[in-house]
Amino acid sequence: MQKLGMTVSPAGAPRESTRPSLRLVPDATQPRRRVIVIGGGIAGLTAAHTLVTESQELFDITLLEGSAELGGKLTVSEVAGVPVDEGAESLLAVRPEAVSLVREVGLERDLVDPITTKPYLWLKDGLRPMPPSVMGVPTDLRALAAARVLPNRSLLKLPLEYRRRATRFENDVSVGAFVESRLGRDVVDNMVEPLLGGVYAGRADALSLEATVPALFRELQDENSLLRAAQRTARGGSRRAGARRGPVFAGIRGGVGRLPGAVADELRLYGVDICTNTSVRSVHRVDDVWRVIVNRGEGQEVFTAEDMVLAVPPHVASGLLAHICPPAANDLGLIDMSSVAVVTLAYRAADVAPMSGSGFLVPQIAGRTIKAANFASSKWNWIARAAGTRQQRDDALVLIRASVGRIGEEEALERPDRDLVSDVHADVAAAVGIATPPVDFRVTRWPDALPQYATGHVRRVDRIRASLAGIEGLEICGAAFDGVGVAAVIGSARTAARQLLARSGAASATAG
Ligand SMILES: Cc1cc2nc3c(=O)[nH]c(=O)nc-3n(C[C@H](O)[C@H](O)[C@H](O)COP(=O)(O)OP(=O)(O)OC[C@H]3O[C@@H](n4cnc5c(N)ncnc54)[C@H](O)[C@@H]3O)c2cc1C
């Protein structure tokens, strides 16, 4: 096995980094193991990055991305001249994966805290502060009472839950069913559903307790009361080694959408071949080699490699694996996906009533078009500066990012942009107090965007992994497995890459 050598390259791709531009010099005399990474979202990019940074061996890595752009759900563009993320806009900072990748690719100086993290709930009688909770399960009954988000009849019953006996979980249960059985329907409708709707675009009555709130599920194994288990989960904090100090979420100055470009720049320095507009149609294992058939330009091409990492959404992975591993393909195909749209509105600051907090969540029972709104120019300093609100300029703008769409509401997203914008504006204007229409807007549609962790999801993922473990040179990662958040997706990609390195015996002794 060969140790990597590096020389300074004048041809390093430009990016905002203070680090020297380095380029690996491939040694043409060494046989190199080929790896194809399918999917150029943050999962595929991270898998390739882990392979090049944690191996002692030089791999020939090709990354195939079907669309014209890298990054998948991580992308940033301008609205009224202000850059605002179109997809993910914050990174969980209490776990190490996302912040460490940001640091590794030279964006550490741009890692920022939000100005405010205080969310609201938009109930029938207006915006109410979201009381502290673990995915909507209250952790402070005084704060809950003060927030006035539950009717008194529900509030008064809650302390009785402290006397409940433990539940023995023989089968997985939905978050909605379990919370309702302990705390009543109002807690589900007013608190749990809006949070799950925001994160998964899913429904509390379908999503798995074990898969969507694993830390709470673990506490419930030896704690009788759900309320106490939620308090222990919150107190124990999920801050892990290598996490960032400060708020639970962090952003990147200029947008989380900058992260894929920074990773890709680094991959190119390592000689990774990145092909966009290259959509994989089928994969075949022939004589211990993967043959990957792609659509590229007008025609088809074939790529070959000993190893392959699949980093595509589960329904795509299911199609590609249908004849390679039918049981895994079947399970992957059964993971439902919800579609969402992000509608970003720019208003003249002078037309908007003063806002507090980072945004608000909307319970499904409220019957609104939007399910959440994020006050982008109040939440992130870099947006406030670009919009002129920080400097209180006369032409300052207020940027609000609203999201639409839960599982089963796909039709609502098919309306023309102008109808969607008009409905979203009506909701935002009513919640916040805005008398005039937006001066600019952007509609980003994300079809089949968020995997639904339905009851039984953990068992399903175990089955998929067990079936695929028997297939030589194949790893799988992405949002379908260990969490849909960017940090969890990066974690799943690192695990996949490390497994591939371990299997091929190329793991660096220092990789942890
Ligand atoms: C609107 C929205 C907001 C979000 N906000 C947050 C947030 O604030 N914080 C957070 O932590 N998470 C957030 N998430 C979740 C998070 O962004 C995603 O779960 C994560 O980015 C998924 O990454 P991925 O690489 O697994 O998948 P994707 O980003 O979907 O990447 C998969 C890639 O595979 C490519 N591909 C598909 N088929 C093929 C093929 N046949 N051949 C080649 N390539 C193919 C796709 O084009 C895509 O680029 C948000 C998600 C959405 C939709």
Coordinates of C-alpha atoms and ligand atoms in Angstrom, one line a residue, residues 38-44 64-67 69-74 86-92 249 278-281 311-313 316 320 340 342 401 446 449-451 477-480 483-487 489, ligand 1:
I38 CA -23.7 7.5 -7.3
G39 CA -25.4 10.7 -6.2
G40 CA -23.8 14.2 -5.7
G41 CA -25.9 15.3 -2.7
I42 CA -24.2 15.9 0.6
A43 CA -24.2 12.1 1.2
G44 CA -22.3 11.2 -2.0
L64 CA -21.9 10.6 -10.8
E65 CA -24.6 13.2 -10.4
G66 CA -27.8 13.1 -12.5
S67 CA -28.6 16.8 -12.3
E69 CA -25.7 20.8 -10.0
L70 CA -24.0 19.2 -7.0
G71 CA -25.5 19.4 -3.5
G72 CA -29.0 17.9 -3.8
K73 CA -31.1 19.6 -1.1
L74 CA -28.2 22.0 -0.3
E86 CA -33.4 27.0 -1.1
G87 CA -33.2 23.8 0.9
A88 CA -31.5 23.1 4.2
E89 CA -30.5 26.3 6.0
S90 CA -29.2 25.1 9.4
L91 CA -26.9 22.3 10.6
L92 CA -27.4 20.4 13.9
F249 CA -28.1 24.8 15.3
T278 CA -24.8 12.0 -15.6
S279 CA -27.9 10.0 -14.6
V280 CA -27.4 6.4 -13.6
R281 CA -29.9 4.1 -15.4
A311 CA -26.0 7.9 -2.3
V312 CA -29.3 8.4 -4.0
P313 CA -32.9 8.7 -2.6
V316 CA -33.9 5.5 -6.9
L320 CA -31.1 0.3 -9.3
V340 CA -42.3 20.0 -0.2
V342 CA -40.0 26.4 -0.2
R401 CA -38.9 31.5 3.9
W446 CA -38.6 19.6 -3.9
A449 CA -37.7 15.1 -0.9
L450 CA -38.0 13.7 2.6
P451 CA -38.1 9.9 3.4
C477 CA -26.0 5.9 2.5
G478 CA -28.3 9.0 2.6
A479 CA -31.3 10.5 4.3
A480 CA -33.3 7.2 4.3
G483 CA -31.8 10.5 10.2
V484 CA -32.9 13.0 7.6
G485 CA -31.0 16.0 8.9
V486 CA -27.7 17.0 7.2
A487 CA -25.6 16.0 10.2
V489 CA -26.8 12.2 6.5
Ligands
LIG1 C1 -36.8 22.0 1.9 C2 -35.8 21.2 2.8 C3 -35.3 21.8 3.9 C4 -34.4 21.1 4.7 N1 -33.9 21.8 5.8 C5 -32.9 21.2 6.5 C6 -32.2 21.9 7.5 O1 -32.4 23.1 7.7 N2 -31.3 21.2 8.3 C7 -31.1 19.9 8.1 O2 -30.2 19.3 8.8 N3 -31.7 19.2 7.1 C8 -32.6 19.8 6.3 N4 -33.2 19.1 5.3 C9 -32.9 17.7 5.1 C10 -31.6 17.5 4.3 O3 -31.3 18.6 3.5 C11 -31.6 16.3 3.4 O4 -32.1 15.2 4.1 C12 -30.2 15.9 2.9 O5 -29.6 17.1 2.3 C13 -30.3 14.7 1.9 O6 -29.0 14.5 1.4 P1 -28.7 13.2 0.5 O7 -27.4 13.4 -0.1 O8 -29.1 12.0 1.2 O9 -29.9 13.3 -0.7 P2 -30.1 14.4 -1.9 O10 -29.7 15.8 -1.4 O11 -31.4 14.1 -2.3 O12 -29.0 14.0 -2.9 C14 -29.2 12.9 -3.8 C15 -28.5 13.2 -5.1 O13 -28.6 12.0 -5.9 C16 -28.9 12.5 -7.3 N5 -29.5 11.4 -8.0 C17 -30.7 10.9 -7.9 N6 -30.9 9.9 -8.8 C18 -29.8 9.8 -9.5 C19 -29.3 8.9 -10.6 N7 -30.1 8.0 -11.1 N8 -28.0 9.1 -11.0 C20 -27.2 10.0 -10.5 N9 -27.6 10.9 -9.5 C21 -28.8 10.7 -9.0 C22 -29.8 13.7 -7.0 O14 -29.8 14.5 -8.2 C23 -29.2 14.4 -5.8 O15 -28.3 15.3 -6.1 C24 -34.1 19.8 4.4 C25 -34.7 19.1 3.3 C26 -35.5 19.8 2.5 C27 -36.1 19.1 1.3

